[in-house]
C-alpha cells in the first residue's frame, strides 16, 4: 500500500489523519515542522505528501517549492484560509491539489485516491510527443511549452490547463469542466481560480506575443480555436 507523509504541526489533526489513513491501509509518516517534512519527503521514498501551509521552520509553500526541485511526488496542501491567493500560491509552487480546513475526511480520501492513481498512470496516457496549435507547441514528454522556438515559463497548473484546452480545441469548456479535469476532482463552489489561471496564460502568451489564443464565450466558458 502507498506510503503517505503528513506534514502538520497541529498534533490533534496529525493524529486524526494518521488514524483515518492507517484504517484505509496506508503506511503513514508524520513530521511536525517544515524542515523535518522536507527531509522526510526527499529521503523516505513516499508516494504522497499531505502538507499544511502554516508550519514552523519552513512554510508549506517553501517546502513544496523545494520538494519540486527534486521530486514529482503528489502533494495535497492544507490551508486554514479560504482564500484564492493562498490556493494559487500553493498550486504555483507545484502542489497537485489543496483542501481548506475544516474538511470532510471522505473528500480527502477521494482526492488521495485520485492523486495516487494519476501518479501510477503517468507516462501511460501520452500517445503523442507533441501537440501544436498555430505557433504554440507542447512537448508532452517534458511537459514544456513553446511559442515558435521560444520556451514559455509556465507553472505546472498553467501547463496542464493549456494542454487540456489544446487537446479539446474548438470546444467551449466551462469553468466546472476545467476544474474537474485539470484539478482532478469534483469541485463545488467558487470557480474563480480558473479565471485567475486563464489570465496568467493570456499574460504569458497573448499579451507577450500579440496573439489571441484563448477566447471567452460570455456566460459559458473558454475556448481555444484551431
mmCIF file with all atom_site columns, C-alpha atoms in Angstrom, residues 14-146:
data_model
loop_
_atom_site.group_PDB
_atom_site.id
_atom_site.type_symbol
_atom_site.label_atom_id
_atom_site.label_alt_id
_atom_site.label_comp_id
_atom_site.label_asym_id
_atom_site.label_entity_id
_atom_site.label_seq_id
_atom_site.pdbx_PDB_ins_code
_atom_site.Cartn_x
_atom_site.Cartn_y
_atom_site.Cartn_z
_atom_site.occupancy
_atom_site.B_iso_or_equiv
_atom_site.pdbx_formal_charge
_atom_site.auth_seq_id
_atom_site.auth_comp_id
_atom_site.auth_asym_id
_atom_site.auth_atom_id
_atom_site.pdbx_PDB_model_num
ATOM 1   C CA . UNK A 1 14  ? -1.932  14.929 12.520  1.00 0.00 ? 14  UNK A CA 1
ATOM 2   C CA . UNK A 1 15  ? -3.105  12.126 14.826  1.00 0.00 ? 15  UNK A CA 1
ATOM 3   C CA . UNK A 1 16  ? -6.629  12.193 13.369  1.00 0.00 ? 16  UNK A CA 1
ATOM 4   C CA . UNK A 1 17  ? -5.263  11.927 9.832   1.00 0.00 ? 17  UNK A CA 1
ATOM 5   C CA . UNK A 1 18  ? -2.848  9.179  10.866  1.00 0.00 ? 18  UNK A CA 1
ATOM 6   C CA . UNK A 1 19  ? -5.629  7.030  12.355  1.00 0.00 ? 19  UNK A CA 1
ATOM 7   C CA . UNK A 1 20  ? -8.004  7.553  9.410   1.00 0.00 ? 20  UNK A CA 1
ATOM 8   C CA . UNK A 1 21  ? -5.368  6.828  6.768   1.00 0.00 ? 21  UNK A CA 1
ATOM 9   C CA . UNK A 1 22  ? -3.995  3.801  8.600   1.00 0.00 ? 22  UNK A CA 1
ATOM 10  C CA . UNK A 1 23  ? -7.564  2.487  8.745   1.00 0.00 ? 23  UNK A CA 1
ATOM 11  C CA . UNK A 1 24  ? -7.613  2.753  4.943   1.00 0.00 ? 24  UNK A CA 1
ATOM 12  C CA . UNK A 1 25  ? -4.437  0.672  4.785   1.00 0.00 ? 25  UNK A CA 1
ATOM 13  C CA . UNK A 1 26  ? -1.875  3.382  4.079   1.00 0.00 ? 26  UNK A CA 1
ATOM 14  C CA . UNK A 1 27  ? 1.565   3.457  5.674   1.00 0.00 ? 27  UNK A CA 1
ATOM 15  C CA . UNK A 1 28  ? 1.954   6.794  7.482   1.00 0.00 ? 28  UNK A CA 1
ATOM 16  C CA . UNK A 1 29  ? 4.903   9.053  8.352   1.00 0.00 ? 29  UNK A CA 1
ATOM 17  C CA . UNK A 1 30  ? 4.469   12.290 10.322  1.00 0.00 ? 30  UNK A CA 1
ATOM 18  C CA . UNK A 1 31  ? 6.533   15.461 10.509  1.00 0.00 ? 31  UNK A CA 1
ATOM 19  C CA . UNK A 1 32  ? 5.638   18.348 12.826  1.00 0.00 ? 32  UNK A CA 1
ATOM 20  C CA . UNK A 1 33  ? 7.575   21.141 11.112  1.00 0.00 ? 33  UNK A CA 1
ATOM 21  C CA . UNK A 1 34  ? 8.612   22.238 7.646   1.00 0.00 ? 34  UNK A CA 1
ATOM 22  C CA . UNK A 1 35  ? 12.286  21.293 7.763   1.00 0.00 ? 35  UNK A CA 1
ATOM 23  C CA . UNK A 1 36  ? 11.643  17.758 9.018   1.00 0.00 ? 36  UNK A CA 1
ATOM 24  C CA . UNK A 1 37  ? 8.834   17.399 6.480   1.00 0.00 ? 37  UNK A CA 1
ATOM 25  C CA . UNK A 1 38  ? 11.137  18.392 3.631   1.00 0.00 ? 38  UNK A CA 1
ATOM 26  C CA . UNK A 1 39  ? 13.796  15.947 4.797   1.00 0.00 ? 39  UNK A CA 1
ATOM 27  C CA . UNK A 1 40  ? 11.347  13.033 5.022   1.00 0.00 ? 40  UNK A CA 1
ATOM 28  C CA . UNK A 1 41  ? 9.704   13.895 1.700   1.00 0.00 ? 41  UNK A CA 1
ATOM 29  C CA . UNK A 1 42  ? 13.058  13.646 -0.079  1.00 0.00 ? 42  UNK A CA 1
ATOM 30  C CA . UNK A 1 43  ? 14.580  10.700 1.800   1.00 0.00 ? 43  UNK A CA 1
ATOM 31  C CA . UNK A 1 44  ? 11.732  8.326  2.690   1.00 0.00 ? 44  UNK A CA 1
ATOM 32  C CA . UNK A 1 45  ? 10.509  7.438  -0.819  1.00 0.00 ? 45  UNK A CA 1
ATOM 33  C CA . UNK A 1 46  ? 6.922   8.446  -0.030  1.00 0.00 ? 46  UNK A CA 1
ATOM 34  C CA . UNK A 1 47  ? 4.077   8.132  -2.542  1.00 0.00 ? 47  UNK A CA 1
ATOM 35  C CA . UNK A 1 48  ? 2.145   11.251 -1.480  1.00 0.00 ? 48  UNK A CA 1
ATOM 36  C CA . UNK A 1 49  ? 2.575   14.260 0.829   1.00 0.00 ? 49  UNK A CA 1
ATOM 37  C CA . UNK A 1 50  ? -0.210  15.977 2.792   1.00 0.00 ? 50  UNK A CA 1
ATOM 38  C CA . UNK A 1 51  ? 1.298   19.395 3.506   1.00 0.00 ? 51  UNK A CA 1
ATOM 39  C CA . UNK A 1 52  ? -0.044  22.146 5.764   1.00 0.00 ? 52  UNK A CA 1
ATOM 40  C CA . UNK A 1 53  ? 0.692   25.706 4.611   1.00 0.00 ? 53  UNK A CA 1
ATOM 41  C CA . UNK A 1 54  ? 1.210   27.219 8.088   1.00 0.00 ? 54  UNK A CA 1
ATOM 42  C CA . UNK A 1 55  ? 4.252   25.415 9.529   1.00 0.00 ? 55  UNK A CA 1
ATOM 43  C CA . UNK A 1 56  ? 7.133   26.299 11.858  1.00 0.00 ? 56  UNK A CA 1
ATOM 44  C CA . UNK A 1 57  ? 10.659  26.168 10.432  1.00 0.00 ? 57  UNK A CA 1
ATOM 45  C CA . UNK A 1 58  ? 9.712   26.390 6.767   1.00 0.00 ? 58  UNK A CA 1
ATOM 46  C CA . UNK A 1 59  ? 6.302   27.346 5.389   1.00 0.00 ? 59  UNK A CA 1
ATOM 47  C CA . UNK A 1 60  ? 4.361   24.764 3.425   1.00 0.00 ? 60  UNK A CA 1
ATOM 48  C CA . UNK A 1 61  ? 4.780   26.889 0.293   1.00 0.00 ? 61  UNK A CA 1
ATOM 49  C CA . UNK A 1 62  ? 8.569   26.814 0.659   1.00 0.00 ? 62  UNK A CA 1
ATOM 50  C CA . UNK A 1 63  ? 8.587   23.080 1.465   1.00 0.00 ? 63  UNK A CA 1
ATOM 51  C CA . UNK A 1 64  ? 6.534   22.434 -1.677  1.00 0.00 ? 64  UNK A CA 1
ATOM 52  C CA . UNK A 1 65  ? 8.875   24.553 -3.792  1.00 0.00 ? 65  UNK A CA 1
ATOM 53  C CA . UNK A 1 66  ? 11.949  22.697 -2.550  1.00 0.00 ? 66  UNK A CA 1
ATOM 54  C CA . UNK A 1 67  ? 10.368  19.276 -2.988  1.00 0.00 ? 67  UNK A CA 1
ATOM 55  C CA . UNK A 1 68  ? 9.585   20.146 -6.599  1.00 0.00 ? 68  UNK A CA 1
ATOM 56  C CA . UNK A 1 69  ? 13.247  20.862 -7.297  1.00 0.00 ? 69  UNK A CA 1
ATOM 57  C CA . UNK A 1 70  ? 13.953  17.158 -6.766  1.00 0.00 ? 70  UNK A CA 1
ATOM 58  C CA . UNK A 1 71  ? 10.718  15.185 -6.868  1.00 0.00 ? 71  UNK A CA 1
ATOM 59  C CA . UNK A 1 72  ? 7.322   14.993 -8.586  1.00 0.00 ? 72  UNK A CA 1
ATOM 60  C CA . UNK A 1 73  ? 5.653   13.195 -5.646  1.00 0.00 ? 73  UNK A CA 1
ATOM 61  C CA . UNK A 1 74  ? 1.943   14.181 -5.442  1.00 0.00 ? 74  UNK A CA 1
ATOM 62  C CA . UNK A 1 75  ? 1.322   16.960 -2.901  1.00 0.00 ? 75  UNK A CA 1
ATOM 63  C CA . UNK A 1 76  ? -2.038  17.886 -1.350  1.00 0.00 ? 76  UNK A CA 1
ATOM 64  C CA . UNK A 1 77  ? -1.846  21.174 0.548   1.00 0.00 ? 77  UNK A CA 1
ATOM 65  C CA . UNK A 1 78  ? -3.966  22.054 3.577   1.00 0.00 ? 78  UNK A CA 1
ATOM 66  C CA . UNK A 1 79  ? -4.835  25.648 4.368   1.00 0.00 ? 79  UNK A CA 1
ATOM 67  C CA . UNK A 1 80  ? -6.918  27.261 7.097   1.00 0.00 ? 80  UNK A CA 1
ATOM 68  C CA . UNK A 1 81  ? -7.572  30.233 4.835   1.00 0.00 ? 81  UNK A CA 1
ATOM 69  C CA . UNK A 1 82  ? -10.334 30.006 2.262   1.00 0.00 ? 82  UNK A CA 1
ATOM 70  C CA . UNK A 1 83  ? -8.529  32.462 0.023   1.00 0.00 ? 83  UNK A CA 1
ATOM 71  C CA . UNK A 1 84  ? -7.807  32.209 -3.717  1.00 0.00 ? 84  UNK A CA 1
ATOM 72  C CA . UNK A 1 85  ? -4.369  33.806 -3.241  1.00 0.00 ? 85  UNK A CA 1
ATOM 73  C CA . UNK A 1 86  ? -3.293  31.006 -0.876  1.00 0.00 ? 86  UNK A CA 1
ATOM 74  C CA . UNK A 1 87  ? -4.619  28.357 -3.234  1.00 0.00 ? 87  UNK A CA 1
ATOM 75  C CA . UNK A 1 88  ? -2.910  29.867 -6.258  1.00 0.00 ? 88  UNK A CA 1
ATOM 76  C CA . UNK A 1 89  ? 0.374   30.229 -4.348  1.00 0.00 ? 89  UNK A CA 1
ATOM 77  C CA . UNK A 1 90  ? 0.307   26.548 -3.404  1.00 0.00 ? 90  UNK A CA 1
ATOM 78  C CA . UNK A 1 91  ? -0.556  25.376 -6.892  1.00 0.00 ? 91  UNK A CA 1
ATOM 79  C CA . UNK A 1 92  ? 2.029   27.678 -8.473  1.00 0.00 ? 92  UNK A CA 1
ATOM 80  C CA . UNK A 1 93  ? 4.799   26.098 -6.397  1.00 0.00 ? 93  UNK A CA 1
ATOM 81  C CA . UNK A 1 94  ? 3.817   22.665 -7.689  1.00 0.00 ? 94  UNK A CA 1
ATOM 82  C CA . UNK A 1 95  ? 1.072   21.310 -5.422  1.00 0.00 ? 95  UNK A CA 1
ATOM 83  C CA . UNK A 1 96  ? -1.339  18.941 -7.157  1.00 0.00 ? 96  UNK A CA 1
ATOM 84  C CA . UNK A 1 97  ? -4.354  19.809 -5.027  1.00 0.00 ? 97  UNK A CA 1
ATOM 85  C CA . UNK A 1 98  ? -5.472  21.750 -1.961  1.00 0.00 ? 98  UNK A CA 1
ATOM 86  C CA . UNK A 1 99  ? -8.091  21.470 0.774   1.00 0.00 ? 99  UNK A CA 1
ATOM 87  C CA . UNK A 1 100 ? -9.404  24.147 3.120   1.00 0.00 ? 100 UNK A CA 1
ATOM 88  C CA . UNK A 1 101 ? -9.758  23.330 6.812   1.00 0.00 ? 101 UNK A CA 1
ATOM 89  C CA . UNK A 1 102 ? -12.085 22.097 8.164   1.00 0.00 ? 102 UNK A CA 1
ATOM 90  C CA . UNK A 1 103 ? -12.669 19.352 5.594   1.00 0.00 ? 103 UNK A CA 1
ATOM 91  C CA . UNK A 1 104 ? -14.545 16.067 5.363   1.00 0.00 ? 104 UNK A CA 1
ATOM 92  C CA . UNK A 1 105 ? -12.204 13.080 5.650   1.00 0.00 ? 105 UNK A CA 1
ATOM 93  C CA . UNK A 1 106 ? -14.156 11.313 2.888   1.00 0.00 ? 106 UNK A CA 1
ATOM 94  C CA . UNK A 1 107 ? -13.296 14.108 0.469   1.00 0.00 ? 107 UNK A CA 1
ATOM 95  C CA . UNK A 1 108 ? -9.617  13.987 1.408   1.00 0.00 ? 108 UNK A CA 1
ATOM 96  C CA . UNK A 1 109 ? -9.575  10.211 0.909   1.00 0.00 ? 109 UNK A CA 1
ATOM 97  C CA . UNK A 1 110 ? -11.133 10.658 -2.536  1.00 0.00 ? 110 UNK A CA 1
ATOM 98  C CA . UNK A 1 111 ? -8.511  13.216 -3.537  1.00 0.00 ? 111 UNK A CA 1
ATOM 99  C CA . UNK A 1 112 ? -5.723  10.966 -2.249  1.00 0.00 ? 112 UNK A CA 1
ATOM 100 C CA . UNK A 1 113 ? -7.004  8.131  -4.451  1.00 0.00 ? 113 UNK A CA 1
ATOM 101 C CA . UNK A 1 114 ? -7.128  10.454 -7.466  1.00 0.00 ? 114 UNK A CA 1
ATOM 102 C CA . UNK A 1 115 ? -3.569  11.700 -6.876  1.00 0.00 ? 115 UNK A CA 1
ATOM 103 C CA . UNK A 1 116 ? -2.165  8.190  -6.384  1.00 0.00 ? 116 UNK A CA 1
ATOM 104 C CA . UNK A 1 117 ? -3.962  6.836  -9.465  1.00 0.00 ? 117 UNK A CA 1
ATOM 105 C CA . UNK A 1 118 ? -2.663  9.708  -11.522 1.00 0.00 ? 118 UNK A CA 1
ATOM 106 C CA . UNK A 1 119 ? 0.890   9.036  -10.337 1.00 0.00 ? 119 UNK A CA 1
ATOM 107 C CA . UNK A 1 120 ? 0.532   5.347  -11.223 1.00 0.00 ? 120 UNK A CA 1
ATOM 108 C CA . UNK A 1 121 ? -0.774  6.123  -14.694 1.00 0.00 ? 121 UNK A CA 1
ATOM 109 C CA . UNK A 1 122 ? 1.724   8.884  -15.517 1.00 0.00 ? 122 UNK A CA 1
ATOM 110 C CA . UNK A 1 123 ? 3.589   8.020  -18.644 1.00 0.00 ? 123 UNK A CA 1
ATOM 111 C CA . UNK A 1 124 ? 0.896   5.671  -19.929 1.00 0.00 ? 124 UNK A CA 1
ATOM 112 C CA . UNK A 1 125 ? -1.510  8.380  -21.098 1.00 0.00 ? 125 UNK A CA 1
ATOM 113 C CA . UNK A 1 126 ? 0.687   10.206 -23.590 1.00 0.00 ? 126 UNK A CA 1
ATOM 114 C CA . UNK A 1 127 ? 0.217   8.760  -27.045 1.00 0.00 ? 127 UNK A CA 1
ATOM 115 C CA . UNK A 1 128 ? 1.999   11.516 -28.953 1.00 0.00 ? 128 UNK A CA 1
ATOM 116 C CA . UNK A 1 129 ? 5.103   13.522 -28.197 1.00 0.00 ? 129 UNK A CA 1
ATOM 117 C CA . UNK A 1 130 ? 3.900   16.949 -29.266 1.00 0.00 ? 130 UNK A CA 1
ATOM 118 C CA . UNK A 1 131 ? 0.692   18.931 -29.520 1.00 0.00 ? 131 UNK A CA 1
ATOM 119 C CA . UNK A 1 132 ? 0.520   22.103 -31.625 1.00 0.00 ? 132 UNK A CA 1
ATOM 120 C CA . UNK A 1 133 ? -1.964  24.837 -32.454 1.00 0.00 ? 133 UNK A CA 1
ATOM 121 C CA . UNK A 1 134 ? -0.633  27.705 -34.529 1.00 0.00 ? 134 UNK A CA 1
ATOM 122 C CA . UNK A 1 135 ? 2.669   28.905 -33.068 1.00 0.00 ? 135 UNK A CA 1
ATOM 123 C CA . UNK A 1 136 ? 2.077   27.219 -29.699 1.00 0.00 ? 136 UNK A CA 1
ATOM 124 C CA . UNK A 1 137 ? 3.646   23.779 -29.317 1.00 0.00 ? 137 UNK A CA 1
ATOM 125 C CA . UNK A 1 138 ? 3.646   21.466 -26.294 1.00 0.00 ? 138 UNK A CA 1
ATOM 126 C CA . UNK A 1 139 ? 6.247   18.782 -25.659 1.00 0.00 ? 139 UNK A CA 1
ATOM 127 C CA . UNK A 1 140 ? 4.123   16.199 -23.852 1.00 0.00 ? 140 UNK A CA 1
ATOM 128 C CA . UNK A 1 141 ? 7.123   14.181 -22.724 1.00 0.00 ? 141 UNK A CA 1
ATOM 129 C CA . UNK A 1 142 ? 8.961   17.016 -20.979 1.00 0.00 ? 142 UNK A CA 1
ATOM 130 C CA . UNK A 1 143 ? 5.803   18.995 -20.089 1.00 0.00 ? 143 UNK A CA 1
ATOM 131 C CA . UNK A 1 144 ? 7.223   22.113 -21.714 1.00 0.00 ? 144 UNK A CA 1
ATOM 132 C CA . UNK A 1 145 ? 5.550   24.718 -23.921 1.00 0.00 ? 145 UNK A CA 1
ATOM 133 C CA . UNK A 1 146 ? 6.909   26.866 -26.749 1.00 0.00 ? 146 UNK A CA 1
#
